[in-house]
Amino acid sequence: MSGETFDVVILGGGSGGYATALRAAQLDLSVVLIEKDKLGGTCLHRGCIPTKALLHAGEVADQTRESDAFGIKAELIGVDMAGVNAYKDGVVAKLYKGLQGLVKSAKITYVEGTGRLVAPDTVEVDGTRYTGRNVVLATGSYSRTLPGLELDGKRVISSEHALNLDRVPSSAIVLGGGVIGVEFASAWRSLGSEVTIVEALPRLLAAEDEEASKTVERAFRKRGIGFKTGKPFEKVEQTESGIRVTIAGGETLEAELLLVAVGRGPTTANLGYEEQGVKMDRGFVLTDERLRTNVPNVFAVGDIVPGLQLAHRGFQQGIFVAEEIAGKNPAPIDEAGIPRVTYSDPEVASMGLTEAKAKEKYGADKVQAYNYNLGGNGKSQILRTQGFVKLVRLVDGPVVGVHMVGARVGELVGEAQLIYNWEAYPAEVAQLVHAHPTQNEALGEAHLALAGKPLHAHA
């Protein structure tokens, strides 16, 4: 035993776990944070941050290729993957060092090692037991694969393997047209790879608004990224030079490697959760809207809780749970109010309900949508990007969905979040003055049009 009972024992030091720890420490609670790998978890070390660094390196390569369109004479001589990896790893290292400093200065008891829930109030790490008045489960997720499809880390790889490649693959098949698959396909194409996406569902980014999917597919065709939608995977075989994938209908595709990007599963197996009576469903930990499990004083946050597997969801859930434990009675988190961004080229950013979901929920006659094309936005023309801002509103009511496609639109999702979460009406947003020329102005223009007074748009 550690000999001390803590206010909060947290199993997992990723986005949800460390956010819980930092906020709990701010609220003068005694905290132990247990992590088997590196503080920061998947997002910092093997997910969000390194992936976006890879995408940005690809963007620099594309800008170099296209520089003549801006009157700049430049030539892309090649891609130094060692240099790209050094840049990527440097970004991660700097953030990791900063996070370690935050946790240390917060006087959080940090424990390195594999923890296991051995009682409803106790986590054991290498023979030492840490007991808490409250326990928070935050063990994150892992890269899934399909039954019978084994990852060898060389020719059949996960996103974690992909981030550590010492070369740009000459060709790649990406299995999965969701966020992870689309982002890697975009990055590799920018760095010079021939890429084909295989997706069982009818369209890429199937969780997004259908118009967003169509726009991304159109842009990918133009960029030379192939994709096969509505085509389930059947098998993969090794060849002399790589792999051969067979998809529905018997069609075969060949490439140097196969990236399996079919989603992420909850890391909950063999951690003692079920033995201690925690209610589970297909490996996920079930909670109520206050993130309480069915076991008293045991909470869960992040990717192990059913819903969007996003770092910023984990951050907010961690803050929420710390405040709940401290008796602050925070407002429950609205899952539909969490921003979603896909960092491909073009980017996709969205809030709230798609047009289809809104019609399903409220009825087709109660929903109105408007699509503002970025062709009318000055800054987007300067950037030479195409796309749109689409609003979904209730007739004579608030905006219930915002969907954007185009370069850098991920940076616009902050205002979109306010519009959705504050249940703004188009006329209210139309009153706000948006700076010119900015892409942010496109949000204002879309609301002007939906309010019945379009400026740089047709009525």
CSV table of C-alpha atoms in Angstrom, one decimal, residues 20-420:
chain,number,residue,atom,x,y,z
A,20,THR,CA,-8.6,15.4,-14.7
A,21,ALA,CA,-5.4,15.5,-12.7
A,22,LEU,CA,-4.5,19.1,-13.5
A,23,ARG,CA,-8.0,20.4,-12.7
A,24,ALA,CA,-8.4,18.3,-9.6
A,25,ALA,CA,-5.0,19.7,-8.3
A,26,GLN,CA,-6.2,23.2,-9.0
A,27,LEU,CA,-9.2,22.4,-6.8
A,28,ASP,CA,-6.9,21.4,-4.0
A,29,LEU,CA,-7.6,17.7,-4.3
A,30,SER,CA,-4.9,15.1,-3.7
A,31,VAL,CA,-4.2,13.3,-6.9
A,32,VAL,CA,-2.3,10.3,-8.1
A,33,LEU,CA,-1.9,9.9,-11.9
A,34,ILE,CA,-0.8,6.5,-13.2
A,35,GLU,CA,0.5,6.0,-16.8
A,36,LYS,CA,2.1,2.9,-18.3
A,37,ASP,CA,3.8,4.7,-21.2
A,38,LYS,CA,4.4,8.4,-21.7
A,39,LEU,CA,2.4,11.2,-20.1
A,40,GLY,CA,0.2,12.7,-22.9
A,41,GLY,CA,-0.9,9.4,-24.3
A,42,THR,CA,-1.9,8.6,-27.9
A,43,CYS,CA,-2.8,12.1,-28.9
A,44,LEU,CA,0.5,13.7,-28.0
A,45,HIS,CA,2.8,10.9,-29.0
A,46,ARG,CA,1.1,8.7,-31.6
A,47,GLY,CA,-2.0,10.6,-32.8
A,48,CYS,CA,-3.1,14.2,-33.1
A,49,ILE,CA,0.1,16.1,-32.8
A,50,PRO,CA,2.6,14.0,-34.9
A,51,THR,CA,-0.1,13.4,-37.6
A,52,LYS,CA,-0.8,17.1,-38.0
A,53,ALA,CA,2.9,17.8,-38.2
A,54,LEU,CA,3.2,15.2,-41.0
A,55,LEU,CA,0.3,16.9,-42.7
A,56,HIS,CA,1.9,20.3,-42.4
A,57,ALA,CA,5.1,19.0,-43.9
A,58,GLY,CA,3.0,17.7,-46.8
A,59,GLU,CA,1.4,21.1,-47.1
A,60,VAL,CA,4.9,22.7,-47.4
A,61,ALA,CA,5.7,20.2,-50.2
A,62,ASP,CA,2.5,21.1,-52.1
A,63,GLN,CA,3.1,24.8,-51.7
A,64,THR,CA,6.6,24.4,-53.2
A,65,ARG,CA,5.2,22.4,-56.2
A,66,GLU,CA,2.5,25.1,-56.7
A,67,SER,CA,4.7,28.1,-56.1
A,68,ASP,CA,4.8,29.2,-59.7
A,69,ALA,CA,1.0,30.0,-59.5
A,70,PHE,CA,2.0,32.8,-57.1
A,71,GLY,CA,4.9,34.0,-59.2
A,72,ILE,CA,7.5,32.4,-56.9
A,73,LYS,CA,10.2,30.3,-58.6
A,74,ALA,CA,10.9,27.2,-56.6
A,75,GLU,CA,11.5,23.5,-57.2
A,76,LEU,CA,10.7,20.5,-54.9
A,77,ILE,CA,13.9,18.5,-55.1
A,78,GLY,CA,12.7,15.7,-52.8
A,79,VAL,CA,11.4,14.8,-49.4
A,80,ASP,CA,13.9,14.0,-46.6
A,81,MET,CA,11.9,11.8,-44.4
A,82,ALA,CA,14.5,11.8,-41.7
A,83,GLY,CA,14.2,15.6,-41.6
A,84,VAL,CA,10.4,15.4,-41.6
A,85,ASN,CA,10.5,13.0,-38.7
A,86,ALA,CA,13.0,15.2,-36.8
A,87,TYR,CA,10.6,18.2,-37.2
A,88,LYS,CA,7.6,16.1,-36.2
A,89,ASP,CA,9.4,14.6,-33.2
A,90,GLY,CA,10.7,18.0,-32.1
A,91,VAL,CA,7.2,19.3,-31.9
A,92,VAL,CA,6.1,16.4,-29.8
A,93,ALA,CA,9.2,16.6,-27.5
A,94,LYS,CA,8.6,20.3,-26.8
A,95,LEU,CA,4.9,19.7,-25.9
A,96,TYR,CA,5.9,16.6,-23.8
A,97,LYS,CA,8.4,18.6,-21.8
A,98,GLY,CA,5.9,21.4,-21.1
A,99,LEU,CA,3.3,18.9,-20.0
A,100,GLN,CA,5.7,17.1,-17.7
A,101,GLY,CA,6.5,20.5,-16.1
A,102,LEU,CA,2.8,21.3,-15.6
A,103,VAL,CA,2.1,18.0,-13.8
A,104,LYS,CA,5.2,18.3,-11.7
A,105,SER,CA,4.4,21.9,-10.7
A,106,ALA,CA,0.8,20.9,-9.8
A,107,LYS,CA,2.1,18.6,-7.1
A,108,ILE,CA,0.4,15.6,-8.6
A,109,THR,CA,1.8,12.2,-7.6
A,110,TYR,CA,2.9,10.7,-10.9
A,111,VAL,CA,3.4,7.0,-11.1
A,112,GLU,CA,5.0,5.2,-14.1
A,113,GLY,CA,3.8,1.7,-14.6
A,114,THR,CA,0.9,-0.6,-15.6
A,115,GLY,CA,-2.1,-0.2,-13.3
A,116,ARG,CA,-4.9,-2.5,-12.6
A,117,LEU,CA,-8.2,-1.9,-10.8
A,118,VAL,CA,-8.1,-4.4,-7.9
A,119,ALA,CA,-10.9,-2.9,-5.8
A,120,PRO,CA,-13.5,-0.3,-6.5
A,121,ASP,CA,-11.3,2.3,-4.8
A,122,THR,CA,-7.9,0.9,-5.5
A,123,VAL,CA,-5.4,0.7,-8.4
A,124,GLU,CA,-2.3,-1.5,-8.1
A,125,VAL,CA,0.9,-0.8,-9.9
A,126,ASP,CA,3.8,-3.2,-9.6
A,127,GLY,CA,2.7,-4.4,-6.2
A,128,THR,CA,2.0,-1.0,-4.8
A,129,ARG,CA,-1.7,-0.1,-4.1
A,130,TYR,CA,-3.1,3.4,-4.5
A,131,THR,CA,-6.4,4.0,-2.8
A,132,GLY,CA,-8.7,6.9,-3.7
A,133,ARG,CA,-12.0,8.3,-2.5
A,134,ASN,CA,-12.7,8.5,-6.2
A,135,VAL,CA,-11.3,6.6,-9.1
A,136,VAL,CA,-11.2,7.8,-12.7
A,137,LEU,CA,-10.7,5.3,-15.5
A,138,ALA,CA,-8.9,6.9,-18.5
A,139,THR,CA,-7.0,4.2,-20.3
A,140,GLY,CA,-7.6,5.4,-23.8
A,141,SER,CA,-7.7,3.4,-27.1
A,142,TYR,CA,-5.7,1.3,-29.5
A,143,SER,CA,-5.7,1.0,-33.3
A,144,ARG,CA,-8.3,-1.6,-34.4
A,145,THR,CA,-7.9,-4.1,-37.1
A,146,LEU,CA,-10.3,-6.5,-38.8
A,147,PRO,CA,-10.8,-10.2,-37.9
A,148,GLY,CA,-8.1,-12.2,-39.6
A,149,LEU,CA,-6.1,-9.1,-40.7
A,150,GLU,CA,-2.9,-9.2,-38.8
A,151,LEU,CA,-0.6,-6.1,-38.5
A,152,ASP,CA,3.0,-7.0,-39.1
A,153,GLY,CA,4.3,-3.5,-38.7
A,154,LYS,CA,6.1,-3.6,-42.1
A,155,ARG,CA,3.7,-4.2,-45.0
A,156,VAL,CA,0.4,-4.2,-43.1
A,157,ILE,CA,0.6,-1.3,-40.6
A,158,SER,CA,-1.4,0.8,-38.2
A,159,SER,CA,-1.3,4.6,-37.9
A,160,GLU,CA,1.4,4.2,-35.1
A,161,HIS,CA,3.6,2.3,-37.5
A,162,ALA,CA,2.9,4.9,-40.2
A,163,LEU,CA,4.2,7.7,-38.1
A,164,ASN,CA,7.5,6.0,-37.7
A,165,LEU,CA,8.3,5.1,-41.3
A,166,ASP,CA,11.7,6.1,-42.4
A,167,ARG,CA,10.5,6.7,-46.0
A,168,VAL,CA,7.6,7.9,-48.0
A,169,PRO,CA,5.9,4.8,-49.3
A,170,SER,CA,6.0,4.7,-53.1
A,171,SER,CA,2.4,3.5,-53.0
A,172,ALA,CA,-0.2,2.7,-50.3
A,173,ILE,CA,-3.6,1.3,-49.9
A,174,VAL,CA,-5.5,2.9,-46.9
A,175,LEU,CA,-8.2,0.6,-45.5
A,176,GLY,CA,-10.8,3.0,-44.0
A,177,GLY,CA,-12.1,6.3,-45.3
A,178,GLY,CA,-12.8,7.9,-41.9
A,179,VAL,CA,-10.8,10.7,-40.3
A,180,ILE,CA,-7.5,8.8,-39.8
A,181,GLY,CA,-7.5,7.2,-43.2
A,182,VAL,CA,-8.3,10.4,-45.0
A,183,GLU,CA,-5.6,12.3,-43.2
A,184,PHE,CA,-2.9,9.8,-43.9
A,185,ALA,CA,-4.0,9.5,-47.5
A,186,SER,CA,-3.8,13.3,-47.8
A,187,ALA,CA,-0.4,13.6,-46.1
A,188,TRP,CA,1.2,10.7,-48.1
A,189,ARG,CA,-0.1,12.1,-51.4
A,190,SER,CA,1.4,15.5,-50.6
A,191,LEU,CA,4.7,13.8,-49.9
A,192,GLY,CA,4.6,12.0,-53.2
A,193,SER,CA,3.0,8.6,-52.7
A,194,GLU,CA,0.4,7.0,-54.9
A,195,VAL,CA,-2.6,6.4,-52.6
A,196,THR,CA,-5.9,4.5,-52.8
A,197,ILE,CA,-8.5,4.5,-50.0
A,198,VAL,CA,-10.8,1.5,-49.6
A,199,GLU,CA,-14.0,2.2,-47.7
A,200,ALA,CA,-16.9,-0.2,-47.1
A,201,LEU,CA,-19.4,2.7,-46.5
A,202,PRO,CA,-20.9,4.6,-49.5
A,203,ARG,CA,-18.7,7.7,-49.1
A,204,LEU,CA,-15.6,9.1,-47.5
A,205,LEU,CA,-16.0,10.7,-44.1
A,206,ALA,CA,-19.4,9.1,-43.8
A,207,ALA,CA,-20.1,10.7,-40.4
A,208,GLU,CA,-19.9,14.2,-41.9
A,209,ASP,CA,-22.6,16.0,-43.9
A,210,GLU,CA,-23.0,14.5,-47.3
A,211,GLU,CA,-22.0,17.7,-49.2
A,212,ALA,CA,-18.8,17.8,-47.2
A,213,SER,CA,-18.0,14.2,-48.3
A,214,LYS,CA,-18.7,14.9,-51.9
A,215,THR,CA,-16.5,18.0,-51.9
A,216,VAL,CA,-13.6,16.1,-50.3
A,217,GLU,CA,-14.0,13.3,-52.8
A,218,ARG,CA,-14.0,15.8,-55.7
A,219,ALA,CA,-10.8,17.4,-54.3
A,220,PHE,CA,-9.1,14.0,-53.8
A,221,ARG,CA,-9.9,13.1,-57.5
A,222,LYS,CA,-8.3,16.3,-58.6
A,223,ARG,CA,-5.2,15.6,-56.4
A,224,GLY,CA,-4.9,12.1,-57.8
A,225,ILE,CA,-6.0,10.2,-54.6
A,226,GLY,CA,-7.9,7.1,-55.6
A,227,PHE,CA,-10.8,5.7,-53.5
A,228,LYS,CA,-13.1,2.8,-53.7
A,229,THR,CA,-16.3,3.4,-51.7
A,230,GLY,CA,-19.0,0.8,-50.9
A,231,LYS,CA,-16.3,-1.8,-51.3
A,232,PRO,CA,-15.7,-4.0,-48.2
A,233,PHE,CA,-12.2,-5.5,-47.7
A,234,GLU,CA,-11.9,-9.2,-48.3
A,235,LYS,CA,-8.2,-10.2,-48.0
A,236,VAL,CA,-4.6,-9.2,-48.3
A,237,GLU,CA,-1.7,-11.2,-49.7
A,238,GLN,CA,2.0,-10.6,-49.7
A,239,THR,CA,3.7,-10.0,-53.0
A,240,GLU,CA,7.4,-9.7,-54.0
A,241,SER,CA,7.2,-5.9,-53.9
A,242,GLY,CA,4.5,-5.3,-51.3
A,243,ILE,CA,0.9,-6.4,-50.9
A,244,ARG,CA,-2.2,-7.2,-52.9
A,245,VAL,CA,-5.6,-6.4,-51.5
A,246,THR,CA,-8.9,-8.0,-52.7
A,247,ILE,CA,-12.1,-6.0,-52.2
A,248,ALA,CA,-15.8,-6.8,-52.8
A,249,GLY,CA,-16.5,-8.0,-56.3
A,250,GLY,CA,-13.1,-9.6,-56.7
A,251,GLU,CA,-11.2,-6.4,-57.7
A,252,THR,CA,-7.5,-6.4,-56.6
A,253,LEU,CA,-5.2,-3.5,-55.8
A,254,GLU,CA,-1.5,-3.6,-55.3
A,255,ALA,CA,0.8,-1.3,-53.4
A,256,GLU,CA,4.0,-1.2,-51.3
A,257,LEU,CA,2.0,-1.3,-48.0
A,258,LEU,CA,-1.5,-1.4,-46.5
A,259,LEU,CA,-2.4,1.1,-43.7
A,260,VAL,CA,-5.3,-0.3,-41.6
A,261,ALA,CA,-7.3,2.7,-40.4
A,262,VAL,CA,-10.6,1.1,-39.4
A,263,GLY,CA,-11.1,3.0,-36.1
A,264,ARG,CA,-9.9,2.7,-32.6
A,265,GLY,CA,-11.0,0.3,-29.8
A,266,PRO,CA,-11.2,1.0,-26.1
A,267,THR,CA,-8.2,-0.1,-24.0
A,268,THR,CA,-10.0,-1.9,-21.2
A,269,ALA,CA,-9.1,-5.6,-21.4
A,270,ASN,CA,-7.4,-7.3,-18.4
A,271,LEU,CA,-7.4,-4.1,-16.3
A,272,GLY,CA,-9.8,-5.4,-13.7
A,273,TYR,CA,-12.8,-3.3,-14.7
A,274,GLU,CA,-15.3,-6.1,-15.2
A,275,GLU,CA,-14.1,-8.0,-12.1
A,276,GLN,CA,-14.9,-5.0,-10.0
A,277,GLY,CA,-18.4,-4.8,-11.4
A,278,VAL,CA,-18.0,-1.9,-13.9
A,279,LYS,CA,-20.7,-2.2,-16.6
A,280,MET,CA,-19.2,-2.6,-20.0
A,281,ASP,CA,-20.5,-2.8,-23.6
A,282,ARG,CA,-18.1,-4.3,-26.3
A,283,GLY,CA,-15.1,-3.1,-24.3
A,284,PHE,CA,-16.4,0.4,-23.7
A,285,VAL,CA,-17.2,1.7,-20.1
A,286,LEU,CA,-20.8,2.8,-19.8
A,287,THR,CA,-21.5,6.0,-17.9
A,288,ASP,CA,-24.3,8.4,-17.2
A,289,GLU,CA,-24.3,12.0,-18.4
A,290,ARG,CA,-22.2,12.9,-15.3
A,291,LEU,CA,-19.6,10.3,-16.4
A,292,ARG,CA,-20.3,8.1,-13.4
A,293,THR,CA,-20.1,4.4,-13.9
A,294,ASN,CA,-22.5,2.0,-12.2
A,295,VAL,CA,-19.9,1.5,-9.4
A,296,PRO,CA,-20.1,4.3,-6.7
A,297,ASN,CA,-17.3,6.9,-7.0
A,298,VAL,CA,-15.8,5.4,-10.1
A,299,PHE,CA,-15.8,7.7,-13.2
A,300,ALA,CA,-14.6,7.2,-16.8
A,301,VAL,CA,-13.4,9.7,-19.4
A,302,GLY,CA,-12.0,9.8,-22.9
A,303,ASP,CA,-11.9,7.1,-25.6
A,304,ILE,CA,-13.2,4.3,-23.3
A,305,VAL,CA,-16.5,6.1,-23.0
A,306,PRO,CA,-18.8,5.6,-26.0
A,307,GLY,CA,-18.9,8.6,-28.3
A,308,LEU,CA,-16.5,10.8,-30.3
A,309,GLN,CA,-12.9,9.7,-29.8
A,310,LEU,CA,-11.4,13.1,-29.7
A,311,ALA,CA,-8.7,14.6,-27.5
A,312,HIS,CA,-10.6,17.8,-26.8
A,313,ARG,CA,-13.6,15.7,-25.7
A,314,GLY,CA,-11.2,13.9,-23.2
A,315,PHE,CA,-9.9,17.3,-22.0
A,316,GLN,CA,-13.4,18.6,-21.3
A,317,GLN,CA,-14.6,15.3,-19.7
A,318,GLY,CA,-11.5,15.4,-17.4
A,319,ILE,CA,-12.2,19.0,-16.3
A,320,PHE,CA,-15.9,18.0,-15.8
A,321,VAL,CA,-15.1,15.0,-13.6
A,322,ALA,CA,-12.6,16.9,-11.5
A,323,GLU,CA,-15.2,19.6,-10.8
A,324,GLU,CA,-17.9,17.0,-10.2
A,325,ILE,CA,-15.7,15.3,-7.6
A,326,ALA,CA,-15.0,18.7,-6.0
A,327,GLY,CA,-18.7,19.4,-5.7
A,328,LYS,CA,-18.9,22.1,-8.3
A,329,ASN,CA,-21.9,20.6,-10.1
A,330,PRO,CA,-20.7,21.4,-13.6
A,331,ALA,CA,-23.2,21.5,-16.5
A,332,PRO,CA,-23.2,18.2,-18.5
A,333,ILE,CA,-21.3,18.1,-21.8
A,334,ASP,CA,-23.4,18.2,-25.0
A,335,GLU,CA,-21.8,15.6,-27.3
A,336,ALA,CA,-23.2,17.4,-30.4
A,337,GLY,CA,-21.6,20.5,-29.2
A,338,ILE,CA,-18.1,19.1,-29.6
A,339,PRO,CA,-16.1,20.4,-32.6
A,340,ARG,CA,-15.0,17.9,-35.3
A,341,VAL,CA,-12.1,18.6,-37.6
A,342,THR,CA,-10.4,16.4,-40.3
A,343,TYR,CA,-7.0,17.9,-41.2
A,344,SER,CA,-6.8,16.7,-44.8
A,345,ASP,CA,-6.4,19.0,-47.9
A,346,PRO,CA,-9.1,20.3,-48.0
A,347,GLU,CA,-9.9,20.4,-44.3
A,348,VAL,CA,-13.4,19.6,-43.0
A,349,ALA,CA,-14.7,21.2,-39.8
A,350,SER,CA,-18.2,20.7,-38.3
A,351,MET,CA,-20.5,21.4,-35.4
A,352,GLY,CA,-23.8,20.0,-34.4
A,353,LEU,CA,-26.2,18.1,-36.7
A,354,THR,CA,-25.8,17.3,-40.4
A,355,GLU,CA,-28.7,18.3,-42.6
A,356,ALA,CA,-29.9,14.6,-42.8
A,357,LYS,CA,-29.7,14.2,-39.0
A,358,ALA,CA,-31.5,17.5,-38.4
A,359,LYS,CA,-34.4,16.4,-40.8
A,360,GLU,CA,-34.5,13.0,-39.1
A,361,LYS,CA,-34.8,14.7,-35.7
A,362,TYR,CA,-37.1,17.6,-36.4
A,363,GLY,CA,-38.8,16.8,-39.7
A,364,ALA,CA,-37.8,17.9,-43.2
A,365,ASP,CA,-40.3,20.8,-43.2
A,366,LYS,CA,-38.8,22.2,-40.0
A,367,VAL,CA,-35.2,22.4,-41.4
A,368,GLN,CA,-33.6,24.9,-43.7
A,369,ALA,CA,-30.0,24.7,-45.1
A,370,TYR,CA,-27.8,27.3,-46.9
A,371,ASN,CA,-24.5,26.6,-48.6
A,372,TYR,CA,-22.1,29.6,-49.0
A,373,ASN,CA,-19.4,28.9,-51.6
A,374,LEU,CA,-15.9,30.0,-50.7
A,375,GLY,CA,-15.6,31.3,-54.3
A,376,GLY,CA,-17.1,34.5,-52.9
A,377,ASN,CA,-14.6,34.8,-50.1
A,378,GLY,CA,-11.6,37.0,-50.8
A,379,LYS,CA,-9.1,35.3,-48.4
A,380,SER,CA,-10.0,31.9,-49.8
A,381,GLN,CA,-9.3,33.1,-53.3
A,382,ILE,CA,-5.9,34.4,-52.1
A,383,LEU,CA,-5.2,31.0,-50.7
A,384,ARG,CA,-6.5,29.4,-53.9
A,385,THR,CA,-8.8,27.1,-51.9
A,386,GLN,CA,-12.3,25.8,-52.7
A,387,GLY,CA,-15.1,24.7,-50.5
A,388,PHE,CA,-18.0,26.1,-48.6
A,389,VAL,CA,-19.7,27.0,-45.3
A,390,LYS,CA,-23.0,25.3,-44.9
A,391,LEU,CA,-25.5,26.2,-42.2
A,392,VAL,CA,-28.4,24.0,-41.0
A,393,ARG,CA,-31.1,25.8,-39.0
A,394,LEU,CA,-34.6,25.2,-37.7
A,395,VAL,CA,-37.2,27.2,-39.6
A,396,ASP,CA,-37.6,30.5,-37.6
A,397,GLY,CA,-35.2,29.0,-35.1
A,398,PRO,CA,-31.5,28.6,-34.2
A,399,VAL,CA,-28.6,27.2,-36.2
A,400,VAL,CA,-28.3,23.5,-35.3
A,401,GLY,CA,-25.4,22.6,-37.6
A,402,VAL,CA,-22.3,24.2,-39.2
A,403,HIS,CA,-20.3,22.4,-41.8
A,404,MET,CA,-17.2,23.8,-43.5
A,405,VAL,CA,-14.8,22.5,-46.2
A,406,GLY,CA,-11.6,24.3,-47.4
A,407,ALA,CA,-8.0,25.1,-46.5
A,408,ARG,CA,-7.7,26.1,-42.8
A,409,VAL,CA,-11.4,25.9,-42.0
A,410,GLY,CA,-10.4,24.0,-38.8
A,411,GLU,CA,-9.4,27.4,-37.4
A,412,LEU,CA,-13.0,28.7,-37.9
A,413,VAL,CA,-14.6,26.0,-35.8
A,414,GLY,CA,-14.3,28.1,-32.6
A,415,GLU,CA,-16.9,30.6,-33.7
A,416,ALA,CA,-19.1,27.8,-35.2
A,417,GLN,CA,-19.0,26.2,-31.7
A,418,LEU,CA,-20.3,29.4,-30.1
A,419,ILE,CA,-23.0,29.7,-32.7
A,420,TYR,CA,-24.2,26.1,-32.0
